PDB file of C-alpha atoms in Angstrom:
ATOM      1  CA  ARG A   1     -16.778  23.168   0.723  1.00  0.00           C
ATOM      2  CA  ILE A   2     -13.135  24.107   1.246  1.00  0.00           C
ATOM      3  CA  ARG A   3     -11.946  26.616   3.808  1.00  0.00           C
ATOM      4  CA  ARG A   4      -8.846  28.593   2.896  1.00  0.00           C
ATOM      5  CA  ALA A   5      -6.582  30.839   4.927  1.00  0.00           C
ATOM      6  CA  ARG A   6      -6.658  34.515   3.998  1.00  0.00           C
ATOM      7  CA  LYS A   7      -2.887  34.694   4.111  1.00  0.00           C
ATOM      8  CA  GLY A   8      -0.198  32.103   4.479  1.00  0.00           C
ATOM      9  CA  ARG A   9       2.206  29.762   2.784  1.00  0.00           C
ATOM     10  CA  THR A  10       1.738  27.566  -0.252  1.00  0.00           C
ATOM     11  CA  GLY A  11      -0.192  24.868   1.570  1.00  0.00           C
ATOM     12  CA  VAL A  12      -3.080  27.134   2.538  1.00  0.00           C
ATOM     13  CA  THR A  13      -3.943  28.071  -1.051  1.00  0.00           C
ATOM     14  CA  LEU A  14      -5.916  26.076  -3.609  1.00  0.00           C
ATOM     15  CA  TRP A  15      -3.759  25.533  -6.682  1.00  0.00           C
ATOM     16  CA  SER A  16      -4.864  24.503 -10.152  1.00  0.00           C
ATOM     17  CA  ALA A  17      -3.765  20.878  -9.919  1.00  0.00           C
ATOM     18  CA  ALA A  18      -6.138  20.302  -7.001  1.00  0.00           C
ATOM     19  CA  TYR A  19      -9.078  21.143  -9.280  1.00  0.00           C
ATOM     20  CA  VAL A  20      -7.701  19.094 -12.178  1.00  0.00           C
ATOM     21  CA  ILE A  21      -7.143  15.972 -10.065  1.00  0.00           C
ATOM     22  CA  SER A  22     -10.504  16.380  -8.328  1.00  0.00           C
ATOM     23  CA  ASN A  23     -12.360  16.747 -11.622  1.00  0.00           C
ATOM     24  CA  TYR A  24     -10.592  13.706 -13.030  1.00  0.00           C
ATOM     25  CA  ILE A  25     -11.159  11.327 -10.107  1.00  0.00           C
ATOM     26  CA  ASP A  26     -14.750  12.523  -9.715  1.00  0.00           C
ATOM     27  CA  ALA A  27     -15.403  11.556 -13.341  1.00  0.00           C
ATOM     28  CA  GLN A  28     -13.736   8.155 -12.918  1.00  0.00           C
ATOM     29  CA  TRP A  29     -15.827   7.235  -9.869  1.00  0.00           C
ATOM     30  CA  SER A  30     -19.074   8.670 -11.223  1.00  0.00           C
ATOM     31  CA  SER A  31     -21.567   6.685 -13.272  1.00  0.00           C
ATOM     32  CA  GLY A  32     -19.938   5.597 -16.517  1.00  0.00           C
ATOM     33  CA  GLY A  33     -16.425   6.229 -15.210  1.00  0.00           C
ATOM     34  CA  SER A  34     -13.693   3.628 -15.588  1.00  0.00           C
ATOM     35  CA  TRP A  35     -13.381   3.167 -11.811  1.00  0.00           C
ATOM     36  CA  ASN A  36     -17.126   2.742 -11.264  1.00  0.00           C
ATOM     37  CA  ASP A  37     -18.036  -0.927 -11.515  1.00  0.00           C
ATOM     38  CA  GLY A  38     -21.624  -0.378 -10.392  1.00  0.00           C
ATOM     39  CA  CYS A  39     -21.090  -1.936  -6.987  1.00  0.00           C
ATOM     40  CA  ALA A  40     -18.734  -1.334  -4.094  1.00  0.00           C
ATOM     41  CA  LEU A  41     -16.715  -4.553  -4.217  1.00  0.00           C
ATOM     42  CA  LYS A  42     -13.886  -2.969  -2.292  1.00  0.00           C
ATOM     43  CA  ARG A  43     -13.401   0.470  -0.864  1.00  0.00           C
ATOM     44  CA  TRP A  44     -10.297   2.116  -2.283  1.00  0.00           C
ATOM     45  CA  THR A  45      -7.677   3.564   0.027  1.00  0.00           C
ATOM     46  CA  VAL A  46      -6.475   6.946  -1.213  1.00  0.00           C
ATOM     47  CA  LEU A  47      -3.204   8.458  -0.012  1.00  0.00           C
ATOM     48  CA  GLU A  48      -2.584  12.133  -0.666  1.00  0.00           C
ATOM     49  CA  LEU A  49       0.934  13.497  -0.193  1.00  0.00           C
ATOM     50  CA  GLY A  50       1.380  17.212   0.418  1.00  0.00           C
ATOM     51  CA  SER A  51      -2.386  17.562   0.705  1.00  0.00           C
ATOM     52  CA  GLY A  52      -2.545  21.248   1.537  1.00  0.00           C
ATOM     53  CA  LEU A  53      -6.242  22.095   1.833  1.00  0.00           C
ATOM     54  CA  GLY A  54      -7.130  18.600   0.656  1.00  0.00           C
ATOM     55  CA  LEU A  55      -9.597  19.192  -2.191  1.00  0.00           C
ATOM     56  CA  PRO A  56      -8.744  15.897  -3.982  1.00  0.00           C
ATOM     57  CA  SER A  57      -9.021  13.980  -0.687  1.00  0.00           C
ATOM     58  CA  CYS A  58     -12.381  15.610  -0.006  1.00  0.00           C
ATOM     59  CA  CYS A  59     -13.571  14.596  -3.475  1.00  0.00           C
ATOM     60  CA  ALA A  60     -12.462  10.987  -2.948  1.00  0.00           C
ATOM     61  CA  SER A  61     -14.099  10.981   0.479  1.00  0.00           C
ATOM     62  CA  LYS A  62     -17.396  12.045  -1.092  1.00  0.00           C
ATOM     63  CA  HIS A  63     -17.219   8.885  -3.182  1.00  0.00           C
ATOM     64  CA  GLY A  64     -16.866   6.786  -0.031  1.00  0.00           C
ATOM     65  CA  MET A  65     -13.163   6.033  -0.255  1.00  0.00           C
ATOM     66  CA  ASN A  66     -10.812   5.589   2.690  1.00  0.00           C
ATOM     67  CA  ILE A  67      -8.594   8.657   2.951  1.00  0.00           C
ATOM     68  CA  VAL A  68      -5.109   9.077   4.382  1.00  0.00           C
ATOM     69  CA  ALA A  69      -4.278  12.760   3.898  1.00  0.00           C
ATOM     70  CA  THR A  70      -0.839  14.078   4.817  1.00  0.00           C
ATOM     71  CA  ASP A  71       1.101  17.291   5.166  1.00  0.00           C
ATOM     72  CA  THR A  72       3.752  18.604   7.529  1.00  0.00           C
ATOM     73  CA  ASP A  73       2.838  22.189   8.467  1.00  0.00           C
ATOM     74  CA  GLU A  74       0.673  22.478  11.595  1.00  0.00           C
ATOM     75  CA  GLU A  75      -1.426  25.347  10.235  1.00  0.00           C
ATOM     76  CA  VAL A  76      -2.041  23.383   7.046  1.00  0.00           C
ATOM     77  CA  LEU A  77      -2.913  20.219   8.971  1.00  0.00           C
ATOM     78  CA  LYS A  78      -5.570  22.068  10.968  1.00  0.00           C
ATOM     79  CA  LEU A  79      -7.219  23.396   7.808  1.00  0.00           C
ATOM     80  CA  LEU A  80      -6.889  20.015   6.118  1.00  0.00           C
ATOM     81  CA  GLU A  81      -8.593  18.313   9.016  1.00  0.00           C
ATOM     82  CA  GLU A  82     -11.347  20.920   9.103  1.00  0.00           C
ATOM     83  CA  ASN A  83     -12.006  20.580   5.379  1.00  0.00           C
ATOM     84  CA  LEU A  84     -12.229  16.795   5.559  1.00  0.00           C
ATOM     85  CA  ILE A  85     -14.661  17.057   8.462  1.00  0.00           C
ATOM     86  CA  ARG A  86     -16.759  19.556   6.494  1.00  0.00           C
ATOM     87  CA  ASN A  87     -16.984  17.069   3.663  1.00  0.00           C
ATOM     88  CA  GLN A  88     -17.555  13.923   5.685  1.00  0.00           C
ATOM     89  CA  ASN A  89     -19.648  13.078   8.708  1.00  0.00           C
ATOM     90  CA  GLY A  90     -17.332  12.549  11.628  1.00  0.00           C
ATOM     91  CA  ASN A  91     -15.396  14.069  14.455  1.00  0.00           C
ATOM     92  CA  LYS A  92     -11.736  14.760  15.005  1.00  0.00           C
ATOM     93  CA  LEU A  93      -9.680  12.870  12.420  1.00  0.00           C
ATOM     94  CA  ARG A  94      -5.994  13.285  13.117  1.00  0.00           C
ATOM     95  CA  GLU A  95      -4.472  10.379  15.040  1.00  0.00           C
ATOM     96  CA  SER A  96      -7.983   9.562  16.256  1.00  0.00           C
ATOM     97  CA  ILE A  97      -8.200   5.894  15.316  1.00  0.00           C
ATOM     98  CA  SER A  98      -5.764   3.230  16.410  1.00  0.00           C
ATOM     99  CA  CYS A  99      -4.912   0.729  13.702  1.00  0.00           C
ATOM    100  CA  ASP A 100      -6.471  -2.231  15.492  1.00  0.00           C
ATOM    101  CA  GLN A 101      -9.827  -0.408  15.480  1.00  0.00           C
ATOM    102  CA  ILE A 102      -9.973   0.017  11.711  1.00  0.00           C
ATOM    103  CA  LYS A 103     -12.535  -2.239  10.054  1.00  0.00           C
ATOM    104  CA  ASP A 104     -12.837  -2.726   6.307  1.00  0.00           C
ATOM    105  CA  GLU A 105     -16.603  -2.204   6.257  1.00  0.00           C
ATOM    106  CA  LYS A 106     -16.482   1.405   7.449  1.00  0.00           C
ATOM    107  CA  GLN A 107     -15.012   4.371   5.659  1.00  0.00           C
ATOM    108  CA  LYS A 108     -11.928   5.838   7.327  1.00  0.00           C
ATOM    109  CA  VAL A 109     -10.738   9.401   6.843  1.00  0.00           C
ATOM    110  CA  ILE A 110      -7.502  10.115   8.665  1.00  0.00           C
ATOM    111  CA  VAL A 111      -4.995  12.980   8.723  1.00  0.00           C
ATOM    112  CA  HIS A 112      -1.317  12.398   9.468  1.00  0.00           C
ATOM    113  CA  SER A 113       1.747  14.607   9.616  1.00  0.00           C
ATOM    114  CA  LEU A 114       4.398  13.391   7.176  1.00  0.00           C
ATOM    115  CA  ASP A 115       7.807  14.962   6.585  1.00  0.00           C
ATOM    116  CA  TRP A 116       9.111  13.440   3.356  1.00  0.00           C
ATOM    117  CA  VAL A 117      12.818  13.830   4.105  1.00  0.00           C
ATOM    118  CA  ALA A 118      12.629  12.576   7.685  1.00  0.00           C
ATOM    119  CA  ALA A 119      10.482   9.606   6.683  1.00  0.00           C
ATOM    120  CA  ALA A 120      12.645   8.681   3.684  1.00  0.00           C
ATOM    121  CA  ASP A 121      15.881   8.913   5.675  1.00  0.00           C
ATOM    122  CA  ASP A 122      14.673   6.749   8.551  1.00  0.00           C
ATOM    123  CA  PRO A 123      15.521   3.071   7.867  1.00  0.00           C
ATOM    124  CA  ASN A 124      12.681   2.043  10.190  1.00  0.00           C
ATOM    125  CA  THR A 125      10.065   4.369   8.766  1.00  0.00           C
ATOM    126  CA  GLU A 126       7.784   1.515   7.627  1.00  0.00           C
ATOM    127  CA  PHE A 127       7.578   0.331  11.245  1.00  0.00           C
ATOM    128  CA  ILE A 128       7.353   3.602  13.183  1.00  0.00           C
ATOM    129  CA  GLN A 129       5.676   6.097  10.833  1.00  0.00           C
ATOM    130  CA  PRO A 130       1.905   6.288  11.533  1.00  0.00           C
ATOM    131  CA  VAL A 131       1.104   6.705   7.829  1.00  0.00           C
ATOM    132  CA  PHE A 132       2.528   3.264   7.081  1.00  0.00           C
ATOM    133  CA  SER A 133       0.724   1.723  10.064  1.00  0.00           C
ATOM    134  CA  THR A 134      -2.589   3.159   8.922  1.00  0.00           C
ATOM    135  CA  LEU A 135      -2.085   2.040   5.326  1.00  0.00           C
ATOM    136  CA  ASP A 136      -1.090  -1.415   6.528  1.00  0.00           C
ATOM    137  CA  SER A 137      -4.431  -1.704   8.317  1.00  0.00           C
ATOM    138  CA  LEU A 138      -6.269  -0.598   5.177  1.00  0.00           C
ATOM    139  CA  GLY A 139      -4.488  -2.928   2.764  1.00  0.00           C
ATOM    140  CA  GLY A 140      -2.062  -0.383   1.354  1.00  0.00           C
ATOM    141  CA  ALA A 141      -2.605   2.602  -0.912  1.00  0.00           C
ATOM    142  CA  ASP A 142      -4.708   1.880  -4.015  1.00  0.00           C
ATOM    143  CA  LEU A 143      -4.388   5.432  -5.306  1.00  0.00           C
ATOM    144  CA  ILE A 144      -1.699   8.025  -4.531  1.00  0.00           C
ATOM    145  CA  LEU A 145      -2.422  11.690  -5.272  1.00  0.00           C
ATOM    146  CA  LEU A 146       0.203  14.403  -5.701  1.00  0.00           C
ATOM    147  CA  SER A 147      -1.236  17.827  -6.380  1.00  0.00           C
ATOM    148  CA  ASP A 148       1.225  20.614  -7.289  1.00  0.00           C
ATOM    149  CA  VAL A 149       3.932  19.234  -5.034  1.00  0.00           C
ATOM    150  CA  VAL A 150       6.688  19.789  -7.605  1.00  0.00           C
ATOM    151  CA  TYR A 151       7.963  23.362  -7.532  1.00  0.00           C
ATOM    152  CA  GLY A 152      11.079  25.267  -6.561  1.00  0.00           C
ATOM    153  CA  ALA A 153      10.661  25.190  -2.787  1.00  0.00           C
ATOM    154  CA  THR A 154      10.186  21.404  -2.698  1.00  0.00           C
ATOM    155  CA  GLN A 155      13.214  20.619  -4.875  1.00  0.00           C
ATOM    156  CA  PRO A 156      15.442  19.606  -1.917  1.00  0.00           C
ATOM    157  CA  ALA A 157      12.832  16.955  -1.028  1.00  0.00           C
ATOM    158  CA  TRP A 158      12.174  15.515  -4.511  1.00  0.00           C
ATOM    159  CA  GLU A 159      14.380  12.479  -4.027  1.00  0.00           C
ATOM    160  CA  ALA A 160      12.801  11.809  -0.633  1.00  0.00           C
ATOM    161  CA  LEU A 161       9.326  12.021  -2.170  1.00  0.00           C
ATOM    162  CA  LEU A 162      10.249   9.481  -4.840  1.00  0.00           C
ATOM    163  CA  THR A 163      11.805   7.210  -2.224  1.00  0.00           C
ATOM    164  CA  LEU A 164       8.529   7.280  -0.300  1.00  0.00           C
ATOM    165  CA  LEU A 165       6.514   6.482  -3.422  1.00  0.00           C
ATOM    166  CA  ASN A 166       8.591   3.345  -3.843  1.00  0.00           C
ATOM    167  CA  LYS A 167       8.138   2.452  -0.182  1.00  0.00           C
ATOM    168  CA  PHE A 168       4.366   2.806  -0.488  1.00  0.00           C
ATOM    169  CA  ARG A 169       4.440   0.635  -3.595  1.00  0.00           C
ATOM    170  CA  ASP A 170       6.570  -1.989  -1.815  1.00  0.00           C
ATOM    171  CA  GLN A 171       4.135  -1.998   1.095  1.00  0.00           C
ATOM    172  CA  ARG A 172       1.120  -2.631  -1.136  1.00  0.00           C
ATOM    173  CA  GLN A 173       2.908  -5.348  -3.066  1.00  0.00           C
ATOM    174  CA  LYS A 174       3.750  -7.206   0.153  1.00  0.00           C
ATOM    175  CA  LEU A 175       0.189  -6.884   1.418  1.00  0.00           C
ATOM    176  CA  CYS A 176      -1.221  -8.146  -1.889  1.00  0.00           C
ATOM    177  CA  GLN A 177       0.921 -11.285  -1.754  1.00  0.00           C
ATOM    178  CA  SER A 178      -1.211 -12.627   1.091  1.00  0.00           C
ATOM    179  CA  LYS A 179      -4.523 -11.914  -0.663  1.00  0.00           C
ATOM    180  CA  THR A 180      -6.458 -13.892  -3.239  1.00  0.00           C
ATOM    181  CA  ASP A 181      -9.014 -11.184  -4.052  1.00  0.00           C
ATOM    182  CA  VAL A 182      -6.732  -8.357  -5.187  1.00  0.00           C
ATOM    183  CA  ILE A 183      -8.587  -6.008  -7.523  1.00  0.00           C
ATOM    184  CA  GLU A 184      -6.197  -4.172  -9.816  1.00  0.00           C
ATOM    185  CA  ARG A 185      -6.909  -0.672 -11.017  1.00  0.00           C
ATOM    186  CA  VAL A 186      -7.781   0.571 -14.479  1.00  0.00           C
ATOM    187  CA  ARG A 187      -5.451   3.137 -16.008  1.00  0.00           C
ATOM    188  CA  PHE A 188      -6.695   5.991 -18.153  1.00  0.00           C
ATOM    189  CA  ASP A 189      -5.832   4.080 -21.341  1.00  0.00           C
ATOM    190  CA  GLY A 190      -7.766   0.979 -20.284  1.00  0.00           C
ATOM    191  CA  SER A 191      -4.732  -1.069 -19.259  1.00  0.00           C
ATOM    192  CA  ILE A 192      -4.547  -2.653 -15.811  1.00  0.00           C
ATOM    193  CA  THR A 193      -1.961  -1.921 -13.136  1.00  0.00           C
ATOM    194  CA  PRO A 194       0.490  -4.774 -12.449  1.00  0.00           C
ATOM    195  CA  VAL A 195      -0.386  -6.801  -9.369  1.00  0.00           C
ATOM    196  CA  GLY A 196       0.404  -4.801  -6.263  1.00  0.00           C
ATOM    197  CA  ASP A 197       1.104  -1.487  -7.987  1.00  0.00           C
ATOM    198  CA  PRO A 198      -0.999   1.467  -6.847  1.00  0.00           C
ATOM    199  CA  LEU A 199      -2.314   4.033  -9.265  1.00  0.00           C
ATOM    200  CA  ALA A 200      -0.508   7.350  -8.856  1.00  0.00           C
ATOM    201  CA  LEU A 201      -1.561  10.737 -10.227  1.00  0.00           C
ATOM    202  CA  LEU A 202       0.682  13.794 -10.408  1.00  0.00           C
ATOM    203  CA  GLY A 203      -0.839  17.181 -11.162  1.00  0.00           C
ATOM    204  CA  TYR A 204       1.856  19.625 -12.253  1.00  0.00           C
ATOM    205  CA  THR A 205       1.377  23.343 -12.965  1.00  0.00           C
ATOM    206  CA  GLN A 206       4.030  25.202 -14.924  1.00  0.00           C
ATOM    207  CA  ARG A 207       5.464  28.100 -12.964  1.00  0.00           C
ATOM    208  CA  ARG A 208       8.110  29.716 -15.122  1.00  0.00           C
ATOM    209  CA  ARG A 209       9.073  32.179 -12.356  1.00  0.00           C
ATOM    210  CA  ASP A 210       9.680  29.269 -10.040  1.00  0.00           C
ATOM    211  CA  MET A 211      10.587  26.300 -12.257  1.00  0.00           C
ATOM    212  CA  SER A 212      12.725  26.528 -15.370  1.00  0.00           C
ATOM    213  CA  PRO A 213      12.596  23.871 -18.114  1.00  0.00           C
ATOM    214  CA  ARG A 214      15.920  22.641 -16.740  1.00  0.00           C
ATOM    215  CA  ASP A 215      14.397  22.244 -13.258  1.00  0.00           C
ATOM    216  CA  GLU A 216      11.499  20.278 -14.754  1.00  0.00           C
ATOM    217  CA  ALA A 217      13.954  18.039 -16.583  1.00  0.00           C
ATOM    218  CA  VAL A 218      15.783  17.392 -13.304  1.00  0.00           C
ATOM    219  CA  PHE A 219      12.604  16.184 -11.627  1.00  0.00           C
ATOM    220  CA  PHE A 220      11.579  13.863 -14.443  1.00  0.00           C
ATOM    221  CA  LYS A 221      15.126  12.474 -14.616  1.00  0.00           C
ATOM    222  CA  LEU A 222      14.958  11.742 -10.870  1.00  0.00           C
ATOM    223  CA  LEU A 223      11.576  10.116 -11.422  1.00  0.00           C
ATOM    224  CA  TYR A 224      13.044   7.838 -14.103  1.00  0.00           C
ATOM    225  CA  ASP A 225      16.076   7.015 -11.954  1.00  0.00           C
ATOM    226  CA  ALA A 226      13.656   5.998  -9.187  1.00  0.00           C
ATOM    227  CA  GLY A 227      12.068   3.456 -11.535  1.00  0.00           C
ATOM    228  CA  MET A 228       9.037   5.430 -12.697  1.00  0.00           C
ATOM    229  CA  GLU A 229       7.753   7.202 -15.762  1.00  0.00           C
ATOM    230  CA  ALA A 230       5.193   9.980 -16.136  1.00  0.00           C
ATOM    231  CA  VAL A 231       2.516   9.190 -18.732  1.00  0.00           C
ATOM    232  CA  LEU A 232       0.475  12.172 -19.894  1.00  0.00           C
ATOM    233  CA  ILE A 233      -3.283  11.899 -19.423  1.00  0.00           C
ATOM    234  CA  PRO A 234      -4.860  13.564 -22.474  1.00  0.00           C
ATOM    235  CA  PRO A 235      -6.578  16.855 -21.550  1.00  0.00           C
ATOM    236  CA  ARG A 236      -9.770  15.687 -23.273  1.00  0.00           C
ATOM    237  CA  ARG A 237     -10.179  13.099 -20.515  1.00  0.00           C
ATOM    238  CA  ILE A 238     -10.231  15.770 -17.813  1.00  0.00           C
ATOM    239  CA  PRO A 239     -13.576  17.535 -17.270  1.00  0.00           C
ATOM    240  CA  ASN A 240     -13.172  21.322 -17.512  1.00  0.00           C
ATOM    241  CA  GLY A 241      -9.509  20.818 -18.306  1.00  0.00           C
ATOM    242  CA  GLU A 242      -9.605  23.767 -20.688  1.00  0.00           C
ATOM    243  CA  ASN A 243      -9.886  26.034 -17.644  1.00  0.00           C
ATOM    244  CA  TYR A 244      -6.462  24.958 -16.397  1.00  0.00           C
ATOM    245  CA  MET A 245      -4.253  25.140 -19.463  1.00  0.00           C
ATOM    246  CA  LEU A 246      -1.003  25.422 -17.486  1.00  0.00           C
ATOM    247  CA  THR A 247      -1.703  22.279 -15.466  1.00  0.00           C
ATOM    248  CA  THR A 248      -0.766  18.834 -16.733  1.00  0.00           C
ATOM    249  CA  LEU A 249      -2.000  15.580 -15.269  1.00  0.00           C
ATOM    250  CA  PHE A 250       0.289  12.561 -15.337  1.00  0.00           C
ATOM    251  CA  GLU A 251      -0.162   8.953 -14.385  1.00  0.00           C
ATOM    252  CA  LEU A 252       3.004   7.736 -12.678  1.00  0.00           C
ATOM    253  CA  ARG A 253       3.874   4.156 -13.618  1.00  0.00           C
ATOM    254  CA  TRP A 254       6.594   1.882 -12.310  1.00  0.00           C
ATOM    255  CA  ILE A 255       8.845   0.524 -15.032  1.00  0.00           C
ATOM    256  CA  GLN A 256      10.804  -1.971 -12.948  1.00  0.00           C
TER     257      GLN A 256
END
């Protein structure tokens, strides 16, 4: 149950990648999926960047995962919060829970404002940005979701986004060093993430009016320069993927 705005900017519209990511993660957590081990040994913490209306976060929440959903536009944040409440029992979510109140045994669904450029440029962002504080209390991000965040209007912030991905990875790696029960995550091809690395999914929809092949090449070059590679998830692994032929789902993997 997702509420949309009748008119507005990009963040108040449901784009194809939101459906593709939601269908994929729903299948992985459902019975027989590679992320479903038959028992809840540990609740995953899911971080969504540029959430918009938050369909993937809502899907993950339905499976009982901790959610940290982020965006920067106030109108979008209000709709995001409303949609998460609609899909989870609870009250006001944004900034509603102090970090020392978070307990592992209860699901947490939290909305934060996050400006990629401001957060990436601040040398103290890991200490003052609420998103990092929340993730620290939840053991770091196990899964990072990026749904149609790569397009023409976001190009000035691509490097900042990739910087933040590395910061979130660094945070989880540090948190995992003090644990003896770290459960690594299964990739789509059956391999296991290196210790401390989160899983990261990027849903990308081709928009030839907005993104030229050269623009796409620029992003993937920046991704590589930031120490990551985009590995294509075969469309056959995505339920109803044939309905979204222009959308590609990638698993982002750190190569260094």
